[in-house]
Tab-separated table of C-alpha atoms and ligand atoms in Angstrom:
chain	number	residue	atom	x	y	z
A	22	UNK	CA	15.119	-2.460	-5.693
A	23	UNK	CA	13.020	-5.516	-5.976
A	24	UNK	CA	13.210	-5.154	-9.719
A	25	UNK	CA	17.335	-4.982	-9.406
A	26	UNK	CA	17.289	-7.891	-6.932
A	27	UNK	CA	14.960	-10.222	-9.478
A	28	UNK	CA	16.915	-9.206	-12.437
A	29	UNK	CA	19.904	-9.926	-11.140
A	30	UNK	CA	18.566	-13.400	-10.552
A	31	UNK	CA	17.420	-13.807	-14.312
A	32	UNK	CA	20.291	-12.061	-15.845
A	33	UNK	CA	23.262	-12.042	-13.466
A	34	UNK	CA	25.289	-10.172	-15.822
A	35	UNK	CA	23.365	-6.999	-16.280
A	36	UNK	CA	24.717	-3.507	-14.862
A	37	UNK	CA	22.360	-1.810	-12.722
A	38	UNK	CA	22.201	1.642	-11.434
A	39	UNK	CA	19.882	2.920	-8.772
A	40	UNK	CA	19.388	6.350	-8.911
A	41	UNK	CA	17.768	7.434	-5.106
A	42	UNK	CA	17.400	11.581	-4.472
A	43	UNK	CA	17.610	10.790	-0.776
A	44	UNK	CA	18.800	8.089	0.874
A	45	UNK	CA	17.470	4.377	0.673
A	46	UNK	CA	14.202	4.163	2.775
A	47	UNK	CA	13.534	7.563	2.154
A	48	UNK	CA	10.271	6.806	0.181
A	49	UNK	CA	6.854	5.007	1.465
A	50	UNK	CA	9.031	1.327	1.795
A	51	UNK	CA	11.032	2.815	4.478
A	52	UNK	CA	8.213	4.506	6.798
A	53	UNK	CA	4.900	2.458	5.800
A	54	UNK	CA	2.683	0.540	8.149
A	55	UNK	CA	4.580	-2.456	7.870
A	56	UNK	CA	1.655	-4.767	6.173
A	57	UNK	CA	3.398	-6.906	3.799
A	58	UNK	CA	-0.235	-8.024	2.381
A	59	UNK	CA	-1.398	-9.972	-0.493
A	60	UNK	CA	-4.379	-7.150	-0.995
A	61	UNK	CA	-4.306	-4.945	-4.184
A	62	UNK	CA	-6.460	-1.842	-4.485
A	63	UNK	CA	-8.797	-3.289	-6.925
A	64	UNK	CA	-11.672	-5.979	-6.138
A	65	UNK	CA	-12.186	-9.035	-7.898
A	66	UNK	CA	-15.476	-8.243	-9.999
A	67	UNK	CA	-13.555	-4.874	-11.292
A	68	UNK	CA	-10.591	-7.554	-12.661
A	69	UNK	CA	-13.259	-9.715	-14.017
A	70	UNK	CA	-15.093	-6.872	-16.118
A	71	UNK	CA	-11.998	-5.586	-17.670
A	72	UNK	CA	-10.015	-8.919	-18.343
A	73	UNK	CA	-12.601	-11.923	-17.536
A	74	UNK	CA	-12.880	-14.356	-14.190
A	75	UNK	CA	-9.749	-16.551	-15.277
A	76	UNK	CA	-7.558	-13.246	-14.763
A	77	UNK	CA	-8.693	-12.068	-11.868
A	78	UNK	CA	-8.116	-14.951	-10.118
A	79	UNK	CA	-5.057	-15.638	-11.208
A	80	UNK	CA	-3.732	-11.916	-10.268
A	81	UNK	CA	-5.464	-12.877	-6.510
A	82	UNK	CA	-3.561	-16.178	-6.243
A	83	UNK	CA	-0.294	-14.174	-7.436
A	84	UNK	CA	-0.938	-11.668	-4.996
A	85	UNK	CA	-1.653	-13.961	-2.021
A	86	UNK	CA	1.664	-15.882	-3.099
A	87	UNK	CA	3.455	-13.206	-2.808
A	88	UNK	CA	3.597	-13.161	1.083
A	89	UNK	CA	5.296	-16.302	0.440
A	90	UNK	CA	8.106	-15.045	-1.809
A	91	UNK	CA	8.853	-12.278	0.261
A	92	UNK	CA	8.721	-14.552	2.969
A	93	UNK	CA	11.452	-17.067	1.531
A	94	UNK	CA	13.518	-13.929	0.001
A	95	UNK	CA	13.880	-12.769	3.946
A	96	UNK	CA	14.977	-16.120	5.245
A	97	UNK	CA	17.329	-16.609	2.515
A	98	UNK	CA	19.010	-13.302	2.711
A	99	UNK	CA	18.740	-13.502	6.644
A	100	UNK	CA	16.947	-9.857	6.518
A	101	UNK	CA	16.193	-9.092	10.128
A	102	UNK	CA	12.858	-7.101	9.648
A	103	UNK	CA	10.580	-8.239	12.670
A	104	UNK	CA	8.730	-10.502	10.296
A	105	UNK	CA	5.761	-12.507	11.577
A	106	UNK	CA	2.785	-13.776	9.582
A	107	UNK	CA	-0.238	-13.293	11.626
A	108	UNK	CA	-2.976	-12.630	8.765
A	109	UNK	CA	-5.510	-9.858	9.060
A	110	UNK	CA	-8.777	-9.398	11.139
A	111	UNK	CA	-11.021	-6.998	9.513
A	112	UNK	CA	-13.236	-5.539	11.869
A	113	UNK	CA	-17.074	-4.052	11.772
A	114	UNK	CA	-18.654	-1.574	14.548
A	115	UNK	CA	-21.817	-0.771	12.839
A	116	UNK	CA	-24.218	-2.623	10.479
A	117	UNK	CA	-23.161	-1.295	7.320
A	118	UNK	CA	-19.619	-2.520	8.054
A	119	UNK	CA	-21.017	-5.639	8.455
A	120	UNK	CA	-22.586	-5.897	5.329
A	121	UNK	CA	-19.391	-4.678	3.557
A	122	UNK	CA	-18.027	-7.637	5.317
A	123	UNK	CA	-20.592	-9.830	4.303
A	124	UNK	CA	-20.042	-8.957	0.733
A	125	UNK	CA	-16.230	-9.234	0.538
A	126	UNK	CA	-16.893	-12.839	1.793
A	127	UNK	CA	-19.462	-13.451	-0.748
A	128	UNK	CA	-17.383	-11.920	-3.916
A	129	UNK	CA	-14.146	-14.224	-2.761
A	130	UNK	CA	-16.808	-17.323	-2.295
A	131	UNK	CA	-18.152	-16.320	-5.472
A	132	UNK	CA	-14.519	-16.568	-7.358
A	133	UNK	CA	-13.567	-19.743	-5.357
A	134	UNK	CA	-11.524	-18.393	-2.633
A	135	UNK	CA	-12.627	-20.635	0.507
A	136	UNK	CA	-12.192	-20.263	4.053
A	137	UNK	CA	-8.785	-21.029	3.627
A	138	UNK	CA	-8.241	-17.573	2.408
A	139	UNK	CA	-10.992	-15.376	4.013
A	140	UNK	CA	-13.320	-16.319	6.654
A	141	UNK	CA	-15.948	-15.204	9.276
A	142	UNK	CA	-14.648	-14.909	12.525
A	143	UNK	CA	-17.236	-16.459	15.442
A	144	UNK	CA	-17.515	-13.896	18.454
A	145	UNK	CA	-15.554	-15.735	20.683
A	146	UNK	CA	-12.822	-15.810	18.377
A	147	UNK	CA	-12.719	-12.226	17.998
A	148	UNK	CA	-12.427	-11.586	21.706
A	149	UNK	CA	-10.106	-14.039	22.088
A	150	UNK	CA	-7.656	-12.762	18.953
A	151	UNK	CA	-8.246	-8.979	19.719
A	152	UNK	CA	-9.923	-6.925	22.144
A	153	UNK	CA	-11.465	-3.712	19.966
A	154	UNK	CA	-14.110	-1.499	21.335
A	155	UNK	CA	-17.600	-2.037	19.808
A	156	UNK	CA	-16.434	-4.374	17.156
A	157	UNK	CA	-19.545	-6.329	16.235
A	158	UNK	CA	-18.411	-8.992	13.238
A	159	UNK	CA	-15.155	-9.653	11.732
A	160	UNK	CA	-13.403	-11.464	8.858
A	161	UNK	CA	-9.794	-13.014	8.884
A	162	UNK	CA	-7.228	-13.854	6.268
A	163	UNK	CA	-4.226	-15.065	6.756
A	164	UNK	CA	-2.741	-13.371	3.535
A	165	UNK	CA	-0.781	-10.872	5.515
A	166	UNK	CA	2.450	-10.333	7.156
A	167	UNK	CA	3.870	-7.712	9.553
A	168	UNK	CA	7.205	-6.287	8.835
A	169	UNK	CA	9.600	-3.527	10.032
A	170	UNK	CA	9.534	-1.509	6.705
A	171	UNK	CA	13.081	0.414	7.246
A	172	UNK	CA	14.338	-2.956	8.223
A	173	UNK	CA	13.504	-4.557	5.273
A	174	UNK	CA	14.057	-1.857	2.953
A	175	UNK	CA	17.672	-1.739	4.352
A	176	UNK	CA	18.012	-5.559	4.050
A	177	UNK	CA	16.702	-5.691	0.646
A	178	UNK	CA	19.422	-2.848	-0.144
A	179	UNK	CA	22.037	-4.878	1.048
A	180	UNK	CA	21.195	-7.895	-0.604
A	181	UNK	CA	21.397	-5.932	-4.050
A	182	UNK	CA	24.529	-4.248	-3.112
A	183	UNK	CA	25.982	-7.830	-2.478
A	184	UNK	CA	24.516	-8.750	-6.102
A	185	UNK	CA	27.123	-6.023	-7.831
A	186	UNK	CA	23.978	-3.379	-8.113
A	187	UNK	CA	25.413	0.493	-7.525
A	188	UNK	CA	23.141	2.407	-5.677
A	189	UNK	CA	23.661	6.405	-5.593
A	190	UNK	CA	21.981	8.494	-3.154
A	191	UNK	CA	21.544	11.859	-3.257
A	192	UNK	CA	21.001	11.716	-7.029
A	193	UNK	CA	17.728	13.309	-7.614
A	194	UNK	CA	16.264	12.611	-11.598
A	195	UNK	CA	14.943	15.717	-12.973
A	196	UNK	CA	13.445	13.920	-16.015
A	197	UNK	CA	14.277	10.642	-18.387
A	198	UNK	CA	13.822	9.592	-21.627
A	199	UNK	CA	14.626	6.517	-24.076
A	200	UNK	CA	18.480	5.869	-23.102
A	201	UNK	CA	18.746	8.337	-20.412
A	202	UNK	CA	18.306	9.663	-17.197
A	203	UNK	CA	19.161	13.340	-16.265
A	204	UNK	CA	19.683	15.011	-13.071
A	205	UNK	CA	20.581	18.603	-12.698
A	206	UNK	CA	24.261	18.014	-13.450
A	207	UNK	CA	24.657	15.111	-15.346
A	208	UNK	CA	23.081	12.369	-17.955
A	209	UNK	CA	23.230	8.241	-17.068
A	210	UNK	CA	22.583	6.327	-20.091
A	211	UNK	CA	21.156	2.879	-19.615
A	212	UNK	CA	19.570	0.663	-22.576
A	213	UNK	CA	16.664	0.316	-19.864
A	214	UNK	CA	15.268	2.818	-17.691
A	215	UNK	CA	12.654	2.000	-14.948
A	216	UNK	CA	10.501	4.503	-13.293
A	217	UNK	CA	9.917	3.344	-9.517
A	218	UNK	CA	8.999	6.999	-8.045
A	219	UNK	CA	5.461	5.978	-6.287
A	220	UNK	CA	4.484	9.059	-4.590
A	221	UNK	CA	7.135	11.337	-5.617
A	222	UNK	CA	6.248	10.910	-9.587
A	223	UNK	CA	4.860	14.287	-10.127
A	224	UNK	CA	7.967	15.851	-9.354
A	225	UNK	CA	9.258	14.732	-12.587
A	226	UNK	CA	9.273	16.607	-15.920
A	227	UNK	CA	6.329	15.036	-18.178
A	228	UNK	CA	4.628	13.341	-14.955
A	229	UNK	CA	2.787	15.909	-13.146
A	230	UNK	CA	-0.497	13.804	-13.397
A	231	UNK	CA	0.419	10.544	-13.728
A	232	UNK	CA	0.176	9.421	-9.832
A	233	UNK	CA	-1.605	11.826	-7.326
A	234	UNK	CA	0.496	11.812	-3.943
A	235	UNK	CA	-1.613	11.214	-1.284
A	236	UNK	CA	-0.771	11.395	1.736
A	237	UNK	CA	-0.801	8.960	4.907
A	238	UNK	CA	0.008	9.582	8.807
A	239	UNK	CA	1.007	6.964	11.133
A	240	UNK	CA	1.396	7.027	14.557
A	241	UNK	CA	3.007	4.718	17.549
A	242	UNK	CA	2.557	4.250	21.056
A	243	UNK	CA	5.031	3.922	23.989
A	244	UNK	CA	5.623	-0.255	24.301
A	245	UNK	CA	2.317	-1.522	26.137
A	246	UNK	CA	3.075	-3.222	29.325
A	247	UNK	CA	2.194	-7.137	29.893
A	248	UNK	CA	-0.920	-5.991	31.566
A	249	UNK	CA	-2.008	-3.790	28.805
A	250	UNK	CA	-1.022	-6.572	26.274
A	251	UNK	CA	-3.219	-9.322	28.124
A	252	UNK	CA	-6.590	-6.940	28.068
A	253	UNK	CA	-5.536	-6.309	24.555
A	254	UNK	CA	-4.902	-9.790	23.450
A	255	UNK	CA	-3.548	-9.793	19.983
A	256	UNK	CA	-1.161	-12.798	20.688
A	257	UNK	CA	-0.775	-13.294	16.999
A	258	UNK	CA	0.582	-9.936	15.567
A	259	UNK	CA	-2.781	-9.769	12.904
A	260	UNK	CA	-2.476	-6.840	11.438
A	261	UNK	CA	-6.331	-4.989	11.736
A	262	UNK	CA	-8.489	-2.483	9.960
A	263	UNK	CA	-12.072	-1.925	9.774
A	264	UNK	CA	-14.854	-1.611	6.959
A	265	UNK	CA	-14.732	2.053	7.220
A	266	UNK	CA	-14.398	3.874	3.964
A	267	UNK	CA	-11.720	6.263	5.223
A	268	UNK	CA	-8.774	3.645	5.854
A	269	UNK	CA	-7.351	3.235	9.173
A	270	UNK	CA	-4.753	0.178	9.647
A	271	UNK	CA	-2.858	-1.167	12.505
A	272	UNK	CA	-0.044	-3.378	13.550
A	273	UNK	CA	1.768	-4.627	17.014
A	274	UNK	CA	5.192	-4.173	16.730
A	275	UNK	CA	7.968	-6.718	17.865
A	276	UNK	CA	8.574	-4.136	20.328
A	277	UNK	CA	4.716	-4.346	21.335
A	278	UNK	CA	3.753	-0.608	20.260
A	279	UNK	CA	0.560	0.007	18.479
A	280	UNK	CA	1.483	1.615	15.179
A	281	UNK	CA	-1.968	2.959	13.871
A	282	UNK	CA	-2.441	4.654	10.509
A	283	UNK	CA	-4.970	6.586	9.031
A	284	UNK	CA	-5.727	8.383	5.276
A	285	UNK	CA	-7.620	11.417	4.594
A	286	UNK	CA	-5.033	14.165	4.715
A	287	UNK	CA	-5.930	16.685	2.051
A	288	UNK	CA	-4.423	16.317	-1.227
A	289	UNK	CA	-1.975	19.296	-2.341
A	290	UNK	CA	-2.536	21.471	-4.878
A	291	UNK	CA	-0.485	20.534	-8.232
A	292	UNK	CA	0.223	17.345	-6.496
A	293	UNK	CA	3.026	18.917	-4.578
A	294	UNK	CA	5.208	16.979	-2.482
A	295	UNK	CA	7.477	18.780	0.097
A	296	UNK	CA	9.332	17.637	3.540
A	297	UNK	CA	6.994	19.846	5.223
A	298	UNK	CA	3.572	17.950	4.376
A	299	UNK	CA	5.395	14.720	6.215
A	300	UNK	CA	3.843	15.894	9.736
A	301	UNK	CA	0.420	17.221	10.093
A	302	UNK	CA	-0.933	17.762	13.458
A	303	UNK	CA	-4.285	17.945	12.684
A	304	UNK	CA	-4.608	14.627	11.060
A	305	UNK	CA	-2.091	12.851	13.824
A	306	UNK	CA	-4.498	13.959	16.615
A	307	UNK	CA	-7.759	12.674	14.440
A	308	UNK	CA	-5.162	9.224	14.089
A	309	UNK	CA	-4.953	9.450	17.676
A	310	UNK	CA	-8.373	9.705	18.347
A	311	UNK	CA	-9.740	6.906	16.200
A	312	UNK	CA	-6.780	4.892	18.147
A	313	UNK	CA	-8.219	5.372	21.166
A	314	UNK	CA	-11.994	4.521	19.832
A	315	UNK	CA	-10.650	1.590	18.046
A	316	UNK	CA	-8.222	0.292	21.203
A	317	UNK	CA	-9.331	1.610	24.752
A	318	UNK	CA	-6.422	0.539	26.345
A	319	UNK	CA	-4.348	2.748	23.922
A	320	UNK	CA	-5.859	6.094	26.079
A	321	UNK	CA	-3.237	5.200	28.536
A	322	UNK	CA	-0.196	4.809	26.324
A	323	UNK	CA	1.554	8.080	25.232
A	324	UNK	CA	2.308	8.296	21.835
A	325	UNK	CA	6.015	8.624	20.779
A	326	UNK	CA	6.214	8.852	17.197
A	327	UNK	CA	4.428	10.539	14.137
A	328	UNK	CA	5.491	10.337	10.947
A	329	UNK	CA	3.574	10.567	7.366
A	330	UNK	CA	4.388	10.067	3.502
A	331	UNK	CA	2.787	10.153	0.165
A	332	UNK	CA	1.405	7.182	-1.173
A	333	UNK	CA	1.098	6.881	-5.425
A	334	UNK	CA	-2.458	6.935	-6.514
A	335	UNK	CA	-3.444	6.289	-10.263
A	336	UNK	CA	-6.615	7.741	-12.135
A	337	UNK	CA	-8.058	4.332	-12.105
A	338	UNK	CA	-6.982	3.547	-8.639
A	339	UNK	CA	-5.170	0.546	-9.730
A	340	UNK	CA	-1.648	-0.135	-10.103
A	341	UNK	CA	0.421	-1.082	-13.044
A	342	UNK	CA	3.569	-2.585	-14.255
A	343	UNK	CA	4.679	-1.295	-18.194
A	344	UNK	CA	7.461	-2.092	-20.361
A	345	UNK	CA	8.019	-0.891	-23.878
A	346	UNK	CA	10.564	-3.122	-25.477
A	347	UNK	CA	11.411	-0.689	-28.406
A	348	UNK	CA	11.977	2.396	-26.116
A	349	UNK	CA	13.460	0.236	-23.197
A	350	UNK	CA	11.565	2.594	-20.847
A	351	UNK	CA	9.257	1.146	-17.938
A	352	UNK	CA	7.781	1.863	-14.807
A	353	UNK	CA	6.227	-0.031	-11.924
A	354	UNK	CA	3.739	1.224	-9.211
A	355	UNK	CA	0.590	3.356	-8.220
A	356	UNK	CA	-0.009	0.865	-5.173
A	357	UNK	CA	-1.842	3.322	-3.396
A	358	UNK	CA	-1.623	2.070	0.075
A	359	UNK	CA	-0.829	-1.671	-0.659
A	360	UNK	CA	2.478	-1.707	-1.882
A	361	UNK	CA	4.591	-3.529	0.411
A	362	UNK	CA	3.875	-6.560	-0.722
A	363	UNK	CA	2.624	-5.642	-4.340
A	364	UNK	CA	5.875	-3.833	-5.329
A	365	UNK	CA	7.366	-7.608	-5.113
A	366	UNK	CA	5.059	-8.752	-7.572
A	367	UNK	CA	5.269	-5.942	-9.593
A	368	UNK	CA	9.088	-5.979	-9.618
A	369	UNK	CA	9.084	-9.863	-10.481
A	370	UNK	CA	6.706	-9.501	-13.303
A	371	UNK	CA	8.987	-6.372	-14.291
A	372	UNK	CA	12.238	-8.326	-14.482
A	373	UNK	CA	10.341	-11.455	-16.465
A	374	UNK	CA	9.081	-8.598	-18.996
A	375	UNK	CA	12.482	-7.156	-19.342
A	376	UNK	CA	14.330	-10.171	-19.942
A	377	UNK	CA	11.550	-11.250	-22.255
A	378	UNK	CA	11.193	-14.817	-20.741
A	379	UNK	CA	7.459	-15.541	-21.421
A	380	UNK	CA	6.711	-16.048	-17.889
A	381	UNK	CA	2.961	-16.783	-16.177
A	382	UNK	CA	3.671	-13.271	-14.430
A	383	UNK	CA	3.915	-11.361	-17.777
A	384	UNK	CA	0.232	-12.297	-18.815
A	385	UNK	CA	-1.221	-10.578	-15.269
A	386	UNK	CA	-3.648	-8.256	-15.929
A	387	UNK	CA	-1.843	-5.465	-14.794
A	388	UNK	CA	0.893	-5.870	-17.340
A	389	UNK	CA	0.898	-2.716	-19.861
A	390	UNK	CA	-2.037	-1.287	-18.380
A	391	UNK	CA	-1.277	2.337	-17.305
A	392	UNK	CA	-3.806	4.483	-15.883
A	393	UNK	CA	-5.115	7.383	-18.112
A	394	UNK	CA	-3.709	10.853	-16.474
A	395	UNK	CA	-5.407	12.644	-13.695
A	396	UNK	CA	-7.624	15.761	-14.478
A	397	UNK	CA	-5.852	19.194	-14.822
A	398	UNK	CA	-6.194	21.550	-11.735
A	399	UNK	CA	-8.093	22.890	-10.341
A	400	UNK	CA	-9.949	20.022	-11.165
A	401	UNK	CA	-7.817	17.439	-9.593
A	402	UNK	CA	-7.410	19.753	-6.274
A	403	UNK	CA	-11.438	20.006	-6.397
A	404	UNK	CA	-12.070	16.205	-6.963
A	405	UNK	CA	-9.825	14.547	-4.603
A	406	UNK	CA	-10.367	16.672	-1.742
A	407	UNK	CA	-14.102	16.418	-2.433
A	408	UNK	CA	-13.797	12.370	-2.690
A	409	UNK	CA	-11.615	12.839	0.708
A	410	UNK	CA	-14.378	14.632	2.558
A	411	UNK	CA	-17.521	12.312	0.841
A	412	UNK	CA	-15.568	9.299	2.168
A	413	UNK	CA	-15.215	10.939	5.874
A	414	UNK	CA	-18.758	12.249	5.967
A	415	UNK	CA	-20.275	8.750	4.648
A	416	UNK	CA	-18.456	6.819	7.695
A	417	UNK	CA	-20.065	9.754	10.024
A	418	UNK	CA	-23.580	9.164	8.426
A	419	UNK	CA	-23.229	5.205	8.390
A	420	UNK	CA	-22.236	5.274	11.892
A	421	UNK	CA	-24.745	7.465	13.323
A	422	UNK	CA	-27.727	5.905	11.473
A	423	UNK	CA	-26.543	2.218	10.961
A	424	UNK	CA	-27.744	2.704	7.197
A	425	UNK	CA	-25.819	2.687	3.966
A	426	UNK	CA	-25.400	6.510	2.577
A	427	UNK	CA	-26.539	5.557	-0.718
A	428	UNK	CA	-26.175	9.170	-2.398
A	429	UNK	CA	-22.623	9.474	-1.489
A	430	UNK	CA	-21.759	6.054	-1.933
A	431	UNK	CA	-22.956	6.891	-5.969
A	432	UNK	CA	-20.856	9.967	-5.855
A	433	UNK	CA	-17.907	8.039	-4.763
A	434	UNK	CA	-18.688	5.095	-7.290
A	435	UNK	CA	-19.048	7.426	-10.252
A	436	UNK	CA	-15.355	9.210	-9.295
A	437	UNK	CA	-13.806	6.414	-8.746
A	438	UNK	CA	-14.638	4.397	-12.251
A	439	UNK	CA	-12.305	3.934	-14.795
B	24	FAD	C1	2.350	6.260	6.011
B	24	FAD	C2	2.023	5.212	4.935
B	24	FAD	C3	1.772	3.879	5.567
B	24	FAD	C4	1.575	2.743	4.566
B	24	FAD	N1	1.445	1.771	4.922
B	24	FAD	C5	1.376	0.817	4.180
B	24	FAD	C6	1.244	-0.775	4.546
B	24	FAD	O1	0.728	-0.788	5.930
B	24	FAD	N2	1.272	-1.470	3.906
B	24	FAD	C7	1.330	-1.497	2.183
B	24	FAD	O2	1.374	-2.942	1.967
B	24	FAD	N3	1.502	-0.508	2.009
B	24	FAD	C8	1.498	0.753	2.570
B	24	FAD	N4	2.119	2.303	1.927
B	24	FAD	C9	2.119	2.192	0.927
B	24	FAD	C10	3.682	1.482	0.689
B	24	FAD	O3	4.704	2.016	1.320
B	24	FAD	C11	4.297	1.792	-0.706
B	24	FAD	O4	3.189	1.689	-1.899
B	24	FAD	C12	5.527	1.210	-1.280
B	24	FAD	O5	6.353	1.177	-0.397
B	24	FAD	C13	5.874	1.849	-2.377
B	24	FAD	O6	7.194	1.366	-2.833
B	24	FAD	P1	8.109	2.059	-3.638
B	24	FAD	O7	9.442	1.415	-3.940
B	24	FAD	O8	7.403	1.826	-5.399
B	24	FAD	O9	8.362	3.633	-3.536
B	24	FAD	P2	8.779	4.654	-2.617
B	24	FAD	O10	9.107	3.183	-1.448
B	24	FAD	O11	8.273	5.432	-2.002
B	24	FAD	O12	10.380	4.761	-3.309
B	24	FAD	C14	10.365	5.647	-4.116
B	24	FAD	C15	12.094	5.857	-4.259
B	24	FAD	O13	12.131	6.495	-5.169
B	24	FAD	C16	12.988	8.237	-4.504
B	24	FAD	N5	12.810	8.676	-5.646
B	24	FAD	C17	11.519	9.490	-6.149
B	24	FAD	N6	11.650	10.658	-7.181
B	24	FAD	C18	12.914	10.329	-7.535
B	24	FAD	C19	13.929	11.349	-8.508
B	24	FAD	N7	13.262	12.157	-8.787
B	24	FAD	N8	14.817	11.350	-8.565
B	24	FAD	C20	15.649	9.905	-7.521
B	24	FAD	N9	14.851	9.073	-6.769
B	24	FAD	C21	13.391	9.345	-7.024
B	24	FAD	C22	12.434	8.439	-3.659
B	24	FAD	O14	13.340	9.235	-2.940
B	24	FAD	C23	11.895	6.854	-2.656
B	24	FAD	O15	12.949	6.825	-1.963
B	24	FAD	C24	1.808	2.980	3.032
B	24	FAD	C25	2.528	4.299	2.625
B	24	FAD	C26	2.578	5.439	3.583
B	24	FAD	C27	3.183	6.947	2.847
């Protein structure tokens, strides 16, 4: 939808149809953790290695600016989506996590990003902002806002429809090729075809190994009372995560609920994506236990909502924006768990690639750099699930021994390498 939005701006006469297998907001965009961040699942050092220092800095700068852009569109289109820009706190609860935060800050400094972008929080400031159990250090960045994702996605749908874009729901695409998109019963013709199917991509013919669907799950509590809220602090609705390997993420919603998510659910053989996978009792219970560990006050709260969905993960863990002028085929995605902001930047980039107006965004390192495909099964199944197990046991090791788990860390690096 962001691609349609920006294409209509750059080429108002173009005719755009969005084919959606389910309904608008069915995908991750309608049910994520609401972090609208300038973060990318690729580090500055990795980008420097593949594209050079300046390209790495430019990629991060554009990603950070994306929050301004989304904020401007929300205001301009009057999208009511509980948007608030409170930044992000990244916490550490053991010495290994603390060292990880320090190395993140020093990498930022090495690339010229100063205190305005990322900084350490002093102990008093941590306590003032958010009451996290056992926290020993934290950093802060302003490059993140919170949104209600479903409200954002529906607001965006209204905006594009008002601009003449046609949305066809319950239209499941089976395959596509140059100039055409096939559903079970129909063929739709178009000069340009864009694939934006993220966690569901493996369902398309010839795309089983393009993006692996990894599930992320969330819970939300009943609203906090004013006493519980004041115990917690959290006046500025910063998003919160910590430096463990198996990611957890939290936000305080506009109606004062804790929305808390986590990864680590097993990958399903052959990249299967099914509605029944959207719920996972064991993982939801694990997430609730993590939430109780992180925010003591949450132990008093009832969990009122549980949900989940698939993320799109490329083999090299890096999102990309791709367009081939000769075939008219394009794609964008592979955001792993950072797609709310990144899908806007990717879409703006793709819109400029399509109209071919030579824009600074079209020189970004993620342009026309699709990842190699995932391994065939059963290697993919063994590899991904092994990786998830390793990440979890690394966290236990680090928490119990307060020292890095060098062997597992080495294996993880080897697996995640390009
Ligand atoms: C539980 C969870 C929490 C997350 N939390 C965050 C977060 O806090 N912050 C963040 O930045 N990111 C988060 N993410 C990731 C983020 O939501 C996604 O990266 C982003 O929304 C992807 O947007 P998209 O438009 O590319 O894909 P989607 O929003 O998944 O949209 C793809 C759409 O394509 C449709 N589709 C798929 N296949 C077909 C087909 N064959 N035919 C027709 N239609 C099809 C789907 O139905 C879907 O509606 C989270 C994801 C999940 C699952």
